[in-house]
Amino acid sequence: MNMPLNTTLTRTEARWTRWAAPAAGAWSLGYGALGLWWSRGGPGFPFGEGDVPDARAESLLGSATAAGTAPAIAVLGAAGALLALLLALVRPRGALRAVVLAPAWAVAFTLAALVPDGRVLLALAYAPIALIGAPWGWPDVDYFEVALPWPVLNMLVCLAGGVLWGAAALAFQRRTRGACEGCGRVEGRAAGWASPASAGRWGRRAAYVAFVVPLLYAVVRWAWALGVPLLISEREVEGLHRSGLVWGGAALATLAVLGGILSLGLTQRWGEVWPRWVVGLAGRRVPPAFPVGFASLVTLVLASAGAMMVRITDWGDPAAWLVNPMAYWPLWAVALGVATLGYHLRRRGGCRRCGSP
């Protein structure tokens, strides 16, 4: 492969591939140490018996106990550290490569999408609402006590661990298939579906889906705010109005629609060049890392909420999910993730590390 002239930039771009596996291993050791602490009676066990009672039915670990689960966390943490060491040091081929790579991706998916639940989405979505309403004392609750108690903060810690493991798995996958660690392209191999033209086509379709799905959710929440008993009874709507929760739901729905509109930016010119109404940035190029990073974070949060909906929805009863807009959150997460990938592939340009155009 051709080496770039700008070696300083190359080192910067490739740095994450070197620290990803050690960082994932360090995270696993640290969380494993927490498991050992909880197994020895230490306070703060965040799952099951240590979680908020009303949320246990929606959690993957809702029935967990410190005595039964914490030792497993300690063992898995140690095993994760060993796996991370393999990711950093070995370059296996064939079946042995799959034996190392598959559990790495499984750990990333479990930590990022299965351990967290919908409370992460609510905490992040209600954060701007609480910030804007703080000067007027609305909503009349302590945001950190209600939306970010320790069990939810722990989910964010697990989500961060999932991101580290995903980076470690991706770096190992690229390195062991002979691809450029910076961009993932293989010298002499056609881009195919990953070409800018192809990514523009399937990315556009995914972005439209990511725009439509939150509209379904928003229509229901706005209907409730207007007193329309859409999908629920009039008594339930009246109860939401008495408690004031209906307005929080309407605000959340509005944010969801804004997110859907931003999804379209992954396929529009205003997603590449700041529009005229953005003071101070109008006409300048949008750094690709900004929308990719933000959309990737939202995708992960939606994935955890979507996985929760998969667990709690009665899929054998069509009435339980056909009219429930939240049942489509998994589709929303997948669509946004695909649209984000398409945007990245379309705008990444040439690789300064390997020289690929």
Coordinates of C-alpha atoms in Angstrom, one line a residue:
M1 CA 0.0 0.0 0.0
N2 CA 1.1 3.6 -0.6
M3 CA 2.2 5.5 2.4
P4 CA 1.0 9.1 2.7
L5 CA 3.4 12.1 2.9
N6 CA 1.6 13.6 5.9
T7 CA 2.7 11.1 8.5
T8 CA 1.5 13.2 11.4
L9 CA -2.0 13.2 10.2
T10 CA -1.7 9.5 9.5
R11 CA -0.7 8.7 13.0
T12 CA -3.7 10.8 14.3
E13 CA -6.2 9.0 12.0
A14 CA -4.9 5.6 12.9
R15 CA -4.5 6.1 16.6
W16 CA -7.9 4.8 17.6
T17 CA -7.0 1.4 16.0
R18 CA -4.1 1.0 18.5
W19 CA -5.8 2.1 21.7
A20 CA -9.3 0.5 21.0
A21 CA -8.5 -3.0 22.3
P22 CA -6.4 -1.8 25.3
A23 CA -9.2 0.6 26.3
A24 CA -11.9 -2.1 25.9
G25 CA -9.7 -4.4 28.1
A26 CA -9.3 -1.7 30.7
W27 CA -13.0 -1.1 30.8
S28 CA -13.7 -4.8 31.2
L29 CA -11.2 -5.0 34.1
G30 CA -12.7 -2.0 35.8
Y31 CA -16.3 -3.2 35.4
G32 CA -15.2 -6.7 36.5
A33 CA -13.8 -5.2 39.6
L34 CA -17.2 -3.6 40.3
G35 CA -18.7 -7.0 39.9
L36 CA -16.3 -8.4 42.5
W37 CA -17.2 -5.5 44.8
W38 CA -20.9 -6.1 44.5
S39 CA -20.4 -9.9 45.0
R40 CA -18.7 -9.2 48.3
G41 CA -21.7 -7.1 49.5
G42 CA -20.6 -3.7 48.3
P43 CA -23.4 -1.2 47.7
G44 CA -24.6 0.1 44.4
F45 CA -25.6 -3.0 42.5
P46 CA -27.5 -1.4 39.6
F47 CA -29.5 -4.3 38.1
G48 CA -32.6 -6.1 39.2
E49 CA -32.9 -5.8 43.0
G50 CA -30.8 -2.7 42.9
D51 CA -32.8 -1.0 40.1
V52 CA -35.9 1.2 40.2
P53 CA -38.8 -1.2 41.0
D54 CA -41.1 0.2 38.3
A55 CA -38.4 -0.3 35.6
R56 CA -37.4 -3.9 36.3
A57 CA -39.9 -5.5 34.0
E58 CA -38.4 -3.6 31.0
S59 CA -34.8 -4.4 31.8
L60 CA -32.8 -7.3 30.4
L61 CA -31.4 -7.9 33.9
G62 CA -34.6 -7.1 35.8
S63 CA -34.5 -10.3 37.8
A64 CA -30.8 -10.1 38.7
T65 CA -29.5 -10.2 42.2
A66 CA -26.1 -9.2 43.5
A67 CA -25.4 -12.6 44.9
G68 CA -26.2 -14.4 41.7
T69 CA -25.2 -11.9 39.0
A70 CA -22.3 -9.9 40.4
P71 CA -19.8 -12.9 40.4
A72 CA -20.7 -13.5 36.8
I73 CA -19.9 -9.9 36.0
A74 CA -16.5 -10.3 37.7
V75 CA -15.7 -13.4 35.7
L76 CA -16.9 -11.9 32.4
G77 CA -14.8 -8.8 33.1
A78 CA -11.7 -10.8 33.5
A79 CA -12.6 -12.9 30.4
G80 CA -13.1 -9.7 28.5
A81 CA -9.7 -8.4 29.4
L82 CA -8.1 -11.6 28.1
L83 CA -10.2 -11.3 24.8
A84 CA -9.1 -7.7 24.4
L85 CA -5.5 -8.8 24.8
L86 CA -6.0 -11.3 21.9
L87 CA -7.6 -8.6 19.8
A88 CA -4.5 -6.4 20.3
L89 CA -1.8 -9.0 19.8
V90 CA -2.8 -11.9 17.5
R91 CA -3.6 -12.0 13.8
P92 CA -5.4 -15.3 13.3
R93 CA -6.9 -16.6 10.1
G94 CA -9.9 -18.7 9.1
A95 CA -12.0 -20.3 11.8
L96 CA -9.7 -19.1 14.6
R97 CA -10.3 -15.5 13.5
A98 CA -14.0 -16.0 13.7
V99 CA -13.7 -17.5 17.2
V100 CA -12.0 -14.3 18.4
L101 CA -14.0 -11.8 16.4
A102 CA -17.6 -13.1 17.0
P103 CA -17.5 -12.8 20.8
A104 CA -15.9 -9.3 20.5
W105 CA -18.9 -8.1 18.4
A106 CA -21.3 -9.9 20.7
V107 CA -19.9 -8.1 23.8
A108 CA -20.2 -4.8 21.9
F109 CA -23.8 -5.4 20.9
T110 CA -24.8 -6.6 24.4
L111 CA -23.2 -3.7 26.2
A112 CA -24.5 -1.0 23.8
A113 CA -28.0 -2.3 22.9
L114 CA -29.2 -5.0 25.3
V115 CA -28.0 -3.9 28.8
P116 CA -29.3 -0.3 28.5
D117 CA -33.0 0.2 27.9
G118 CA -35.4 3.0 27.0
R119 CA -34.5 5.1 30.0
V120 CA -31.3 6.1 28.3
L121 CA -33.3 7.6 25.4
L122 CA -35.7 9.4 27.8
A123 CA -32.8 10.8 29.9
L124 CA -31.1 12.2 26.8
A125 CA -34.3 13.4 25.2
Y126 CA -35.6 15.1 28.3
A127 CA -32.2 16.8 29.1
P128 CA -32.8 19.8 26.8
I129 CA -36.4 20.0 28.0
A130 CA -35.2 20.2 31.6
L131 CA -32.5 22.7 30.7
I132 CA -34.9 25.0 28.9
G133 CA -37.6 24.8 31.5
A134 CA -35.2 25.2 34.5
P135 CA -35.5 29.0 34.8
W136 CA -39.3 28.6 35.1
G137 CA -39.2 25.6 37.5
W138 CA -40.7 23.2 34.9
P139 CA -41.0 20.3 35.0
D140 CA -41.5 20.3 38.8
V141 CA -39.1 17.4 39.4
D142 CA -35.4 16.9 40.0
Y143 CA -34.1 15.8 36.5
F144 CA -31.0 14.0 37.9
E145 CA -33.1 12.1 40.5
V146 CA -35.8 11.1 38.1
A147 CA -34.0 10.7 34.8
L148 CA -30.4 10.0 35.8
P149 CA -30.4 7.8 39.0
W150 CA -27.4 5.5 39.4
P151 CA -29.0 2.6 37.5
V152 CA -29.4 4.8 34.4
L153 CA -25.9 6.3 34.8
N154 CA -24.7 2.7 34.9
M155 CA -26.4 2.1 31.6
L156 CA -24.4 5.0 30.1
V157 CA -21.2 3.4 31.5
C158 CA -22.2 0.1 29.7
L159 CA -23.0 2.0 26.5
A160 CA -19.5 3.5 26.6
G161 CA -18.1 0.1 27.1
G162 CA -20.0 -1.2 24.1
V163 CA -18.6 1.6 21.9
L164 CA -15.0 0.7 23.0
W165 CA -15.6 -3.0 22.3
G166 CA -17.1 -2.1 18.9
A167 CA -14.0 0.0 18.0
A168 CA -11.8 -2.9 19.2
A169 CA -13.7 -5.4 17.1
L170 CA -13.7 -3.2 14.0
A171 CA -9.9 -2.6 14.3
F172 CA -9.2 -6.3 14.7
Q173 CA -11.6 -7.1 11.8
R174 CA -9.9 -4.7 9.4
R175 CA -6.4 -5.7 10.5
T176 CA -7.0 -9.4 10.1
R177 CA -8.6 -9.2 6.6
G178 CA -5.7 -7.1 5.2
A179 CA -7.7 -3.9 5.0
C180 CA -6.6 -0.4 5.8
E181 CA -7.1 0.1 9.5
G182 CA -8.0 3.7 8.9
C183 CA -10.7 3.4 6.2
G184 CA -11.4 -0.4 5.9
R185 CA -10.7 -0.5 2.2
V186 CA -8.7 -3.3 0.6
E187 CA -6.2 -2.4 -2.1
G188 CA -7.2 -3.7 -5.5
R189 CA -10.7 -4.6 -4.5
A190 CA -13.7 -2.8 -6.0
A191 CA -15.8 -0.7 -3.6
G192 CA -19.1 -2.2 -4.8
W193 CA -21.9 -1.3 -2.3
A194 CA -19.5 0.9 -0.4
S195 CA -18.8 3.2 -3.3
P196 CA -20.1 6.8 -2.9
A197 CA -22.7 6.4 -5.7
S198 CA -24.1 3.2 -4.2
A199 CA -24.0 4.5 -0.7
G200 CA -25.9 7.6 -1.8
R201 CA -28.7 5.4 -3.2
W202 CA -29.3 3.1 -0.3
G203 CA -28.4 5.7 2.3
R204 CA -31.1 8.0 0.9
R205 CA -33.8 5.3 1.2
A206 CA -32.8 4.6 4.8
A207 CA -32.9 8.3 5.6
Y208 CA -36.5 8.5 4.4
V209 CA -37.4 5.7 6.7
A210 CA -35.7 7.3 9.6
F211 CA -37.7 10.4 8.9
V212 CA -41.1 8.7 8.7
V213 CA -40.9 6.4 11.8
P214 CA -40.7 9.2 14.4
L215 CA -43.6 10.9 12.7
L216 CA -45.8 8.0 13.7
Y217 CA -44.7 8.4 17.3
A218 CA -45.2 12.2 17.2
V219 CA -48.7 12.1 15.8
V220 CA -49.9 10.0 18.7
R221 CA -48.3 12.2 21.4
W222 CA -49.5 15.4 19.7
A223 CA -53.0 13.9 19.5
W224 CA -53.0 13.3 23.3
A225 CA -51.8 16.9 23.9
L226 CA -54.8 18.1 21.9
G227 CA -57.2 15.9 23.9
V228 CA -57.7 13.3 21.2
P229 CA -57.8 9.7 22.6
L230 CA -55.7 8.2 19.8
L231 CA -54.9 4.5 20.7
I232 CA -55.9 5.0 24.3
S233 CA -59.1 5.8 26.2
E234 CA -60.5 9.3 27.0
R235 CA -59.9 8.6 30.7
E236 CA -56.3 7.9 30.1
V237 CA -55.9 11.1 28.1
E238 CA -57.6 13.1 30.9
G239 CA -55.2 11.5 33.4
L240 CA -52.2 12.6 31.3
H241 CA -53.5 16.2 31.2
R242 CA -54.1 16.3 35.0
S243 CA -50.6 15.1 35.7
G244 CA -49.1 17.4 33.1
L245 CA -47.1 14.4 31.6
V246 CA -48.9 15.0 28.3
W247 CA -46.8 18.1 27.6
G248 CA -43.6 16.3 28.3
G249 CA -44.7 13.7 25.8
A250 CA -45.6 16.4 23.3
A251 CA -42.1 18.0 23.7
L252 CA -40.4 14.6 23.3
A253 CA -42.5 14.0 20.2
T254 CA -41.4 17.4 18.8
L255 CA -37.7 16.4 19.4
A256 CA -38.3 13.1 17.7
V257 CA -39.6 14.9 14.6
L258 CA -36.7 17.3 14.6
G259 CA -34.4 14.2 14.8
G260 CA -36.3 12.8 11.8
I261 CA -35.7 16.0 9.9
L262 CA -32.0 16.0 10.7
S263 CA -31.9 12.4 9.3
L264 CA -32.8 13.9 5.9
G265 CA -29.7 16.0 6.2
L266 CA -27.7 12.8 5.8
T267 CA -28.8 12.9 2.1
Q268 CA -29.3 16.6 1.5
R269 CA -26.9 19.4 0.6
W270 CA -27.6 21.2 3.9
G271 CA -26.0 18.2 5.5
E272 CA -22.8 18.9 3.7
V273 CA -22.7 22.7 3.6
W274 CA -24.1 24.8 6.5
P275 CA -27.3 26.6 5.3
R276 CA -27.6 30.4 5.3
W277 CA -29.5 30.6 8.5
V278 CA -26.7 29.1 10.6
V279 CA -25.0 32.3 11.7
G280 CA -21.3 32.3 11.5
L281 CA -21.1 29.0 9.6
A282 CA -23.3 29.7 6.6
G283 CA -21.7 28.4 3.4
R284 CA -18.9 26.5 5.1
R285 CA -18.4 22.8 4.8
V286 CA -20.0 20.6 7.5
P287 CA -17.3 18.4 9.0
P288 CA -18.4 14.8 8.3
A289 CA -17.4 13.7 11.8
F290 CA -20.0 16.0 13.3
P291 CA -23.2 14.4 11.8
V292 CA -21.7 10.9 11.8
G293 CA -20.8 11.1 15.5
F294 CA -24.1 12.6 16.5
A295 CA -26.2 10.3 14.4
S296 CA -24.2 7.3 15.6
L297 CA -24.9 8.2 19.2
V298 CA -28.6 8.6 18.5
T299 CA -28.6 5.2 16.7
L300 CA -27.1 3.5 19.7
V301 CA -29.6 5.0 22.1
L302 CA -32.5 4.1 19.8
A303 CA -31.1 0.6 19.5
S304 CA -31.3 0.1 23.2
A305 CA -34.8 1.5 23.3
G306 CA -35.8 -0.7 20.3
A307 CA -34.3 -3.8 22.0
M308 CA -36.4 -3.1 25.0
M309 CA -39.5 -2.8 22.9
V310 CA -38.7 -6.1 21.3
R311 CA -38.6 -7.7 24.8
I312 CA -41.8 -6.2 26.2
T313 CA -44.1 -6.3 23.1
D314 CA -46.4 -9.2 22.6
W315 CA -45.6 -10.0 19.0
G316 CA -48.1 -12.8 18.8
D317 CA -50.9 -10.2 19.2
P318 CA -51.0 -8.0 16.1
A319 CA -53.1 -5.4 18.0
A320 CA -50.3 -5.1 20.5
W321 CA -47.8 -3.8 18.0
L322 CA -49.5 -2.7 14.8
V323 CA -51.0 0.4 16.5
N324 CA -48.1 1.0 18.9
P325 CA -45.6 3.5 17.3
M326 CA -42.9 2.6 19.8
A327 CA -42.9 -0.9 18.4
Y328 CA -41.2 0.5 15.3
W329 CA -38.2 1.9 17.2
P330 CA -36.0 -1.0 16.1
L331 CA -36.8 -0.1 12.5
W332 CA -35.9 3.5 13.3
A333 CA -32.6 2.6 14.8
V334 CA -31.6 0.3 11.9
A335 CA -32.7 3.0 9.3
L336 CA -30.8 5.7 11.0
G337 CA -27.7 3.5 11.4
V338 CA -27.8 2.6 7.7
A339 CA -28.3 6.2 6.7
T340 CA -25.4 7.3 8.8
L341 CA -23.2 4.6 7.3
G342 CA -24.2 5.8 3.8
Y343 CA -23.4 9.4 4.7
H344 CA -20.0 8.3 6.0
L345 CA -19.1 6.3 2.9
R346 CA -20.3 9.0 0.6
R347 CA -18.3 11.8 2.2
R348 CA -15.1 10.0 3.5
G349 CA -13.1 10.8 0.4
G350 CA -9.6 9.5 -0.1
C351 CA -7.7 7.8 2.7
R352 CA -4.5 9.6 3.8
R353 CA -3.3 6.4 5.4
C354 CA -3.4 3.9 2.5
G355 CA -3.9 6.3 -0.4
S356 CA -7.2 4.9 -1.6
P357 CA -9.2 7.4 -3.6

